[in-house]
PDB file of C-alpha atoms in Angstrom:
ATOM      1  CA  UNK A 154     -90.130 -21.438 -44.782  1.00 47.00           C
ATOM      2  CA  UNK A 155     -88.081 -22.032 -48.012  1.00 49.00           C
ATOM      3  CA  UNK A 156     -88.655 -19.366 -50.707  1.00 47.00           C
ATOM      4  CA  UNK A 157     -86.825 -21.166 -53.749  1.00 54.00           C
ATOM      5  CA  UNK A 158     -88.497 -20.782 -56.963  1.00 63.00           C
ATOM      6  CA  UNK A 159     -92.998 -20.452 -56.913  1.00 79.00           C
ATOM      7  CA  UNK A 160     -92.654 -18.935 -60.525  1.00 68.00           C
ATOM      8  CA  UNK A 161     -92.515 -15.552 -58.282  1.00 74.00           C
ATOM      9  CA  UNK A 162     -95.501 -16.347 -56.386  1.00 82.00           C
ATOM     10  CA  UNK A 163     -93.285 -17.099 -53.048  1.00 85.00           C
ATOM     11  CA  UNK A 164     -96.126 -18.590 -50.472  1.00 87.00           C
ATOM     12  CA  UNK A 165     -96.293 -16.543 -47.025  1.00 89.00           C
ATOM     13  CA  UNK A 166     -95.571 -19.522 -44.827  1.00 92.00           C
ATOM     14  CA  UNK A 167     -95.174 -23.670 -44.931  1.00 93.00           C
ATOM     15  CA  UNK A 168     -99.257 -24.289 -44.743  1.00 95.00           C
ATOM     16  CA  UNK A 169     -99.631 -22.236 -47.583  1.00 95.00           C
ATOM     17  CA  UNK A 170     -96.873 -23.708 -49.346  1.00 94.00           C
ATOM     18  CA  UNK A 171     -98.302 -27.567 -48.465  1.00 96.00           C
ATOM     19  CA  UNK A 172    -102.006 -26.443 -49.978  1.00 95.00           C
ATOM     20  CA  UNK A 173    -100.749 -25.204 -53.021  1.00 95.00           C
ATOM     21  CA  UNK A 174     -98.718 -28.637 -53.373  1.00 96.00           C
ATOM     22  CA  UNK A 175    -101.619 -30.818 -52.849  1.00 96.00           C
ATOM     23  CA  UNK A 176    -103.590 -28.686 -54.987  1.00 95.00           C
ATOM     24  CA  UNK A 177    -101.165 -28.981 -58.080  1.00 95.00           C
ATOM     25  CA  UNK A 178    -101.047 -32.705 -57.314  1.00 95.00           C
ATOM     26  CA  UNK A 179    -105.090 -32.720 -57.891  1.00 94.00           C
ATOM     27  CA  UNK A 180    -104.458 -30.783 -60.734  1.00 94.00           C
ATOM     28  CA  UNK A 181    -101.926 -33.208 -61.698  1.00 93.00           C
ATOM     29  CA  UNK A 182    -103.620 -36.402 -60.970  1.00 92.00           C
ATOM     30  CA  UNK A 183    -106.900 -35.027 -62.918  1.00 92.00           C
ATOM     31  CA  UNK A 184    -104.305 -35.034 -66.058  1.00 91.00           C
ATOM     32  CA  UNK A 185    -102.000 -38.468 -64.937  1.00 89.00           C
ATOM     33  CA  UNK A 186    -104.003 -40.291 -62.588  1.00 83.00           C
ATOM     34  CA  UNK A 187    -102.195 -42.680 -60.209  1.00 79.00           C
ATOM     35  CA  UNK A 188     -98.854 -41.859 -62.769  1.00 85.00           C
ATOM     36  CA  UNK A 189     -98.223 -38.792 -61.526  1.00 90.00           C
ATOM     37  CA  UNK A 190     -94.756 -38.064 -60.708  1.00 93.00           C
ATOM     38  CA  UNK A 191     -93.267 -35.325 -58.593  1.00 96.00           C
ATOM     39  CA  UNK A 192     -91.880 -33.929 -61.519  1.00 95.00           C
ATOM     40  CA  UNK A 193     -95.594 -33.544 -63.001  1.00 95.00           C
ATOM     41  CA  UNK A 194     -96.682 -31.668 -60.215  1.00 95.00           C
ATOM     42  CA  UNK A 195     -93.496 -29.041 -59.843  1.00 94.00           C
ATOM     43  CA  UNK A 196     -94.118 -28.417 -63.599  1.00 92.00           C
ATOM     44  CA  UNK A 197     -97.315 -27.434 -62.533  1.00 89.00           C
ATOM     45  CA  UNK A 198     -96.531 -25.360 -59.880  1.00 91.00           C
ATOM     46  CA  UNK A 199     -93.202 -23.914 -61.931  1.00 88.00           C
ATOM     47  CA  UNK A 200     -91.324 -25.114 -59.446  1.00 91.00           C
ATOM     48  CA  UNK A 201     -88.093 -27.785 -59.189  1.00 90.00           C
ATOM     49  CA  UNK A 202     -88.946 -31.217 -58.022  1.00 93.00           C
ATOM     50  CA  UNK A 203     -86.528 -30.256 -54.640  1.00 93.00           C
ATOM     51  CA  UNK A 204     -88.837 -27.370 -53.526  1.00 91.00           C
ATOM     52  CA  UNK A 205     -91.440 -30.262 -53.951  1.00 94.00           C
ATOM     53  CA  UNK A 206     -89.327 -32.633 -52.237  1.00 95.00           C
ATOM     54  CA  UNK A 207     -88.761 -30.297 -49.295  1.00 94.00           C
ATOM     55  CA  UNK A 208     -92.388 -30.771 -48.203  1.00 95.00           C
ATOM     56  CA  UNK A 209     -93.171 -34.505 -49.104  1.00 96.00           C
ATOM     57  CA  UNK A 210     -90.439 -37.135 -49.303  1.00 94.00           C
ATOM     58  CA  UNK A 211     -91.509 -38.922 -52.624  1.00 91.00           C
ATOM     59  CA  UNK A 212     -94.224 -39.448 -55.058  1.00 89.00           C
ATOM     60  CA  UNK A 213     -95.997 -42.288 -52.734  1.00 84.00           C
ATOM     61  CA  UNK A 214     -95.852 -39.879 -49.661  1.00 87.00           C
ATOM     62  CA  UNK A 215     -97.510 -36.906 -51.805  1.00 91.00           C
ATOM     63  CA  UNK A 216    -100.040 -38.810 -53.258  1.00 88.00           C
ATOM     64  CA  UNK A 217    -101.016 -40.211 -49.985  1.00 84.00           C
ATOM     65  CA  UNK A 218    -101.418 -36.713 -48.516  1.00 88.00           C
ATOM     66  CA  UNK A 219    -103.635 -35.477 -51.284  1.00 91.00           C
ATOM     67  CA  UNK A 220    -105.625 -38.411 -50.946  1.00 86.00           C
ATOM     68  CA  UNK A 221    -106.152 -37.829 -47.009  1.00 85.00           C
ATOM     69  CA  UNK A 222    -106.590 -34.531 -47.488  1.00 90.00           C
ATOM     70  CA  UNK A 223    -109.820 -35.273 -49.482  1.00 91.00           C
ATOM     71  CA  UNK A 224    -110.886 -37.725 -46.639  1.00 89.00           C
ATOM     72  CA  UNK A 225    -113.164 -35.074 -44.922  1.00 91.00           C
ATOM     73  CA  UNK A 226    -115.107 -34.222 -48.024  1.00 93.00           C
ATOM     74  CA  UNK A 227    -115.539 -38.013 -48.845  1.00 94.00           C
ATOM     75  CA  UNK A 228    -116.507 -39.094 -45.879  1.00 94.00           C
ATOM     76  CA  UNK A 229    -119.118 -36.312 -45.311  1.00 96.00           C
ATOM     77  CA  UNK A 230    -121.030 -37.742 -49.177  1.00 95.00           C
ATOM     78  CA  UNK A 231    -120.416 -41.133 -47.063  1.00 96.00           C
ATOM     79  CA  UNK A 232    -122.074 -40.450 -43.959  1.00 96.00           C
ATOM     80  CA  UNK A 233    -125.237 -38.421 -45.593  1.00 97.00           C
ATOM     81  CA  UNK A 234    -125.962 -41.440 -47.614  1.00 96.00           C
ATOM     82  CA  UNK A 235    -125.685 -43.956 -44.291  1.00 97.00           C
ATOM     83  CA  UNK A 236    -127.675 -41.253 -42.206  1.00 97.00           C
ATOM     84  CA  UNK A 237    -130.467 -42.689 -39.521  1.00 97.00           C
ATOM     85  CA  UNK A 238    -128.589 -46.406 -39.675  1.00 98.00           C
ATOM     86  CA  UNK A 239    -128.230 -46.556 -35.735  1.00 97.00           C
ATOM     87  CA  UNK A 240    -127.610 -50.804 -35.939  1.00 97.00           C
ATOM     88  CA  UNK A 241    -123.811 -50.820 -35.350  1.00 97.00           C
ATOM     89  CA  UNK A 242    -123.384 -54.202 -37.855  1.00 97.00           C
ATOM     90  CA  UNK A 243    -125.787 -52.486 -40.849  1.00 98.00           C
ATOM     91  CA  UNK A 244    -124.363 -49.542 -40.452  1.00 98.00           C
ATOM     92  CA  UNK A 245    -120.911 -50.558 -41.152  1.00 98.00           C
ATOM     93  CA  UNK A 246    -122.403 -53.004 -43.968  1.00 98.00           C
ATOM     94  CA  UNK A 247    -124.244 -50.428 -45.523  1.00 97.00           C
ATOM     95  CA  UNK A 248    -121.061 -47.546 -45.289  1.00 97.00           C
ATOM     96  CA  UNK A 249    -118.657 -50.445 -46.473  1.00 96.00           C
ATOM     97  CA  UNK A 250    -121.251 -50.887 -49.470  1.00 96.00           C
ATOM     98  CA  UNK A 251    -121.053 -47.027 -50.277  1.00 96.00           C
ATOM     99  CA  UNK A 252    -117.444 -46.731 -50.060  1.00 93.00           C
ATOM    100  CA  UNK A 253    -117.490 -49.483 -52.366  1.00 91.00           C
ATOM    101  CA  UNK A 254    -119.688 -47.888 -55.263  1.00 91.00           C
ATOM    102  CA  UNK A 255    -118.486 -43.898 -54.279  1.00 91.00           C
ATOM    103  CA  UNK A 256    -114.309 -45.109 -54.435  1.00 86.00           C
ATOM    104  CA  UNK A 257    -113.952 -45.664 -57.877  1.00 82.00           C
ATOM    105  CA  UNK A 258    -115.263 -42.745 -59.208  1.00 85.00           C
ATOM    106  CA  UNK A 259    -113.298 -40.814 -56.484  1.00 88.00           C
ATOM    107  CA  UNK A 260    -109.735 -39.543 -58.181  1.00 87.00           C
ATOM    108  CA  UNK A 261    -108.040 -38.943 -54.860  1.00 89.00           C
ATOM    109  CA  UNK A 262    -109.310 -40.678 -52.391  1.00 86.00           C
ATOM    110  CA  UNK A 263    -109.243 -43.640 -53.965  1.00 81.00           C
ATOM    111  CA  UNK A 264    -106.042 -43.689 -54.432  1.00 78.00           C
ATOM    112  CA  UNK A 265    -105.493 -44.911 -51.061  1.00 73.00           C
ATOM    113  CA  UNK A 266    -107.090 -48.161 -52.305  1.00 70.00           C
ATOM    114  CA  UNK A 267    -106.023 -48.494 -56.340  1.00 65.00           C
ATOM    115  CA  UNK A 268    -104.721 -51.444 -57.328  1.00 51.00           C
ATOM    116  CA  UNK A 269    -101.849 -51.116 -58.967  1.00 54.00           C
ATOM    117  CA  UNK A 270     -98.501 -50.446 -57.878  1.00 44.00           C
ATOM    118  CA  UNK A 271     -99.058 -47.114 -56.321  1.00 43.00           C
ATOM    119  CA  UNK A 272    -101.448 -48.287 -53.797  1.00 52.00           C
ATOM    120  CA  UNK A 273    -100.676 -46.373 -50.514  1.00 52.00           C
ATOM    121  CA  UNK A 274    -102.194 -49.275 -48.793  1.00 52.00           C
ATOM    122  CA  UNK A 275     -99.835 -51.732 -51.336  1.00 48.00           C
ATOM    123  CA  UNK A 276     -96.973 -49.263 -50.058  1.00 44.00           C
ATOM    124  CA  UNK A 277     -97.413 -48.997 -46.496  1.00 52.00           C
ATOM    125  CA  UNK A 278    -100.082 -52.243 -45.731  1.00 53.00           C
ATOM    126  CA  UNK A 279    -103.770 -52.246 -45.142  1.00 53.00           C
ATOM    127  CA  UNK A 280    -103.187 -51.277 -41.502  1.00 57.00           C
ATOM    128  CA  UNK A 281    -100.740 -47.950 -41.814  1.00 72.00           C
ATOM    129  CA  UNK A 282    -101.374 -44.911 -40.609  1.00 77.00           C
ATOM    130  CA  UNK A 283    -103.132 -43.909 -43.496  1.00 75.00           C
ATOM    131  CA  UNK A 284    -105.835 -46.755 -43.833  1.00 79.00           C
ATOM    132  CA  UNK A 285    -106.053 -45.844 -39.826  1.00 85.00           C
ATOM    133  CA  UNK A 286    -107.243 -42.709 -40.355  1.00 86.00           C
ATOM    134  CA  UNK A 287    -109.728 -43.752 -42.907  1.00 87.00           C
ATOM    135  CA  UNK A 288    -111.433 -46.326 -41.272  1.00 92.00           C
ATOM    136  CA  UNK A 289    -111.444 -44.647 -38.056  1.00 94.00           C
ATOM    137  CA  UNK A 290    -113.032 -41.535 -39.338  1.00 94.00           C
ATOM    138  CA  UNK A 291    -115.347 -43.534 -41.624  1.00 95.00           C
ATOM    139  CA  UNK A 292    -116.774 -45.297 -38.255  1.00 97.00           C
ATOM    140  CA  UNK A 293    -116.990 -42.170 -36.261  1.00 96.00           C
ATOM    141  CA  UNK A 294    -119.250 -40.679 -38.410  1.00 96.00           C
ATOM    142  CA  UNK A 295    -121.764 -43.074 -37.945  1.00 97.00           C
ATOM    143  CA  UNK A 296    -124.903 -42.701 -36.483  1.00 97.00           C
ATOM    144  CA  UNK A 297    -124.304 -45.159 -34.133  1.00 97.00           C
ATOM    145  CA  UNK A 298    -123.965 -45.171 -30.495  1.00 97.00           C
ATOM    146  CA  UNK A 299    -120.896 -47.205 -29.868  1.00 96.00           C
ATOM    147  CA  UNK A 300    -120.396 -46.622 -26.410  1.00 94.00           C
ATOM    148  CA  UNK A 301    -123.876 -47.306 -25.210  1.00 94.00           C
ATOM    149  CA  UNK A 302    -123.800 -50.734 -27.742  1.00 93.00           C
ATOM    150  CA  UNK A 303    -120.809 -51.340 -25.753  1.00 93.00           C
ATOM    151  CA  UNK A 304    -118.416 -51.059 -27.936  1.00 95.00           C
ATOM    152  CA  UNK A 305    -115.015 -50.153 -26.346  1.00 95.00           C
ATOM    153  CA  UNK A 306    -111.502 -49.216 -27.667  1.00 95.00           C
ATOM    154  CA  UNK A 307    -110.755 -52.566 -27.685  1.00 94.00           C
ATOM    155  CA  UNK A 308    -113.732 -53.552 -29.749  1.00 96.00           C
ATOM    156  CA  UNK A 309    -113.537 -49.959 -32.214  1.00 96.00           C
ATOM    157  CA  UNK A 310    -110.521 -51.019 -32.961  1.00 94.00           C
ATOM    158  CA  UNK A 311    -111.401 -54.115 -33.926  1.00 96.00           C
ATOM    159  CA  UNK A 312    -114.410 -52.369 -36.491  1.00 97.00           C
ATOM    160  CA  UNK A 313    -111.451 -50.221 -37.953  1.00 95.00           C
ATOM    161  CA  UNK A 314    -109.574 -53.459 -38.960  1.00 93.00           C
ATOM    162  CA  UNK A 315    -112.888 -54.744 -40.247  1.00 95.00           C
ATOM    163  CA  UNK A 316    -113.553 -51.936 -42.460  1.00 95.00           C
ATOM    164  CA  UNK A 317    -110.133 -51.695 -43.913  1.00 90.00           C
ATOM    165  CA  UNK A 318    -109.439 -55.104 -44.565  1.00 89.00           C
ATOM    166  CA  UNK A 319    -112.412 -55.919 -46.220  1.00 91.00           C
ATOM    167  CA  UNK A 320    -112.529 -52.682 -48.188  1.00 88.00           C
ATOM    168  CA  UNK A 321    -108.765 -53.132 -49.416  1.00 81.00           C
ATOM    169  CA  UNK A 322    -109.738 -56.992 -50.220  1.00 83.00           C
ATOM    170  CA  UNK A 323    -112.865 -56.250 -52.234  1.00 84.00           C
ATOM    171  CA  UNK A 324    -110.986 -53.102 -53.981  1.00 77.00           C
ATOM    172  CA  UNK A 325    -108.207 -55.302 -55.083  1.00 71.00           C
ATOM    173  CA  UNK A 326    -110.313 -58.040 -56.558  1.00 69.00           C
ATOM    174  CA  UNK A 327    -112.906 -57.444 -58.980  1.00 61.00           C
ATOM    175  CA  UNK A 328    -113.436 -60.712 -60.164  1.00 56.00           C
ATOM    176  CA  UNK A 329    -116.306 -62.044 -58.450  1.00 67.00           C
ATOM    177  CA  UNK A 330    -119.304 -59.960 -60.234  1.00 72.00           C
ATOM    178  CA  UNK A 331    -122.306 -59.643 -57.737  1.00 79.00           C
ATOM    179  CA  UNK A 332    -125.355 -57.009 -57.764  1.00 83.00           C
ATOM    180  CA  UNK A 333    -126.034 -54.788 -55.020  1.00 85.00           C
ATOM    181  CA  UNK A 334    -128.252 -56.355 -53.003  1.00 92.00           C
ATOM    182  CA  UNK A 335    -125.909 -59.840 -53.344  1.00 93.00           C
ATOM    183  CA  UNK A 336    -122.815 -57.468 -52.500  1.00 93.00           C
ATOM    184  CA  UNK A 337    -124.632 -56.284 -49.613  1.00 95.00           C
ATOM    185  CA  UNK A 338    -125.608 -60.207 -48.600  1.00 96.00           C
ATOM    186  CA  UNK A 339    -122.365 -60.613 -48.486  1.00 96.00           C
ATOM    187  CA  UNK A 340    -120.869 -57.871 -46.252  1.00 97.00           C
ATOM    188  CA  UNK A 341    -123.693 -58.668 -43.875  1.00 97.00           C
ATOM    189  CA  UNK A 342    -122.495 -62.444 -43.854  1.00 97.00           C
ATOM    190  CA  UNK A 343    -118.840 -61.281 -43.688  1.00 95.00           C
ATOM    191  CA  UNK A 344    -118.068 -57.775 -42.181  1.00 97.00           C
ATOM    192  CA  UNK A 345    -121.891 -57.921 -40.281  1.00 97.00           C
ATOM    193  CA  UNK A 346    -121.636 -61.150 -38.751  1.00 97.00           C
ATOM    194  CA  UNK A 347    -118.442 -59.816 -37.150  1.00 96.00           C
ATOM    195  CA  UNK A 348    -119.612 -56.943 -35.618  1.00 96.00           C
ATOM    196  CA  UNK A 349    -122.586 -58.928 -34.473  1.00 95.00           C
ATOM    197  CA  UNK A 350    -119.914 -61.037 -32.659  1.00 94.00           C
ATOM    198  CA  UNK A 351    -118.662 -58.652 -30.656  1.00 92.00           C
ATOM    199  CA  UNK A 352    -119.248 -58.460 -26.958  1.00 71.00           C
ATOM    200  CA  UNK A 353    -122.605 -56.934 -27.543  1.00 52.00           C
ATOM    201  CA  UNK A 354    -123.344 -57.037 -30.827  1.00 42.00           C
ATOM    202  CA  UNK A 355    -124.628 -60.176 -30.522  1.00 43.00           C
ATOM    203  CA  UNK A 356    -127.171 -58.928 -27.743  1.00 42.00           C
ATOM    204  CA  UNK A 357    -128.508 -56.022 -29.545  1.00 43.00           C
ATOM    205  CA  UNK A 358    -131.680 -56.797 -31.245  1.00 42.00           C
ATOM    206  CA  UNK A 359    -132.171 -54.367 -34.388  1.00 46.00           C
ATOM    207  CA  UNK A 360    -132.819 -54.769 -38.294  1.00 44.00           C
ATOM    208  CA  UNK A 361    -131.008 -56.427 -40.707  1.00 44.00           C
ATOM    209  CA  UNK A 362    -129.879 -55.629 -44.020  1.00 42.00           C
TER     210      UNK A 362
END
């Protein structure tokens, strides 16, 4: 573990050293928002910009882990809200509408969709590793039965896609105003319809949103 600078606080090991990053880069992004710099966040550690550049290889890749590191926490405000939808296409219609009205309020998590030129998803494209995780963990908290829908790998995979594409393409443009229940009419036409399509989506009577 390097031990350069910490204003004399050194951390005990590498975890600790990661968590206090990402916690100055909260700090930091409550003060900057999707400006922040490396620089902003070693001042606020009282550190160099190399200690900080020991543990994440630039601004985008820092920003990116504070945001996924905020995931879990997100997601859980996400799935309480969508809790007792068991349809697999209204529940991902109805968690892709949350998302959409919890995200911009969100300072770190939504970073992962901003967009500007920062956007991790602008940086690394709507299907990285990232947007992966996301979606993936966005659809597993569900409370929806996928395997006994039959929905396979094969088919999740095809939900993740679903989710992150249409979130990153309705984050990005704001210009088509609708209310909620139009927004939801929408999803259910677009991102529903999908799902519904799937090998047994189709087959599976249930309610609609």
């Amino acid at each position: 573990m390097r031990t350069h600078g910490w204003a004399g606080s050194v951390p005990v090991d590498d975890a600790e050293a990661t968590a206090r990053i990402l916690a100055a880069a909260r700090s930091a992004i409550d003060e900057h928002g999707v400006a922040t710099t490396i620089s902003d966040v070693a001042r606020t550690l009282g550190v160099t910009r190399q200690t900080v550049y020991r543990y994440f290889p630039s601004a985008e890749a820092l920003l990116r882990a504070t945001a996924l590191d905020a995931v879990g926490a997100f997601l859980e405000r996400i799935a309480l809200r969508i809790s007792g939808i068991r349809e697999p296409d209204a529940a991902v219609v109805e968690g892709i509408d949350v998302v959409l009205q919890e995200l911009p309020d969100d300072r770190y998590v939504g970073l992962l969709f901003a967009a500007d030129n920062v956007s991790l998803f602008a940086v690394e494209g709507v299907t990285s590793e990232a947007g992966q995780t996301f979606a993936r963990s966005m659809v597993e908290r569900m409370d929806v039965d996928w395997a006994a829908r039959g929905y396979g790998p094969a088919e999740m995979d095809i939900i993740v896609e679903i989710v992150l594409r249409t979130l990153q393409s309705m984050m990005i443009d704001h210009s088509t105003a609708r209310s909620g229940a139009q927004r939801r009419a929408f999803l259910d036409a677009w991102a529903g319809a999908a799902i519904r399509a799937l090998p047994t989506g189709a087959a599976v009577p249930g309610d609609r949103i």
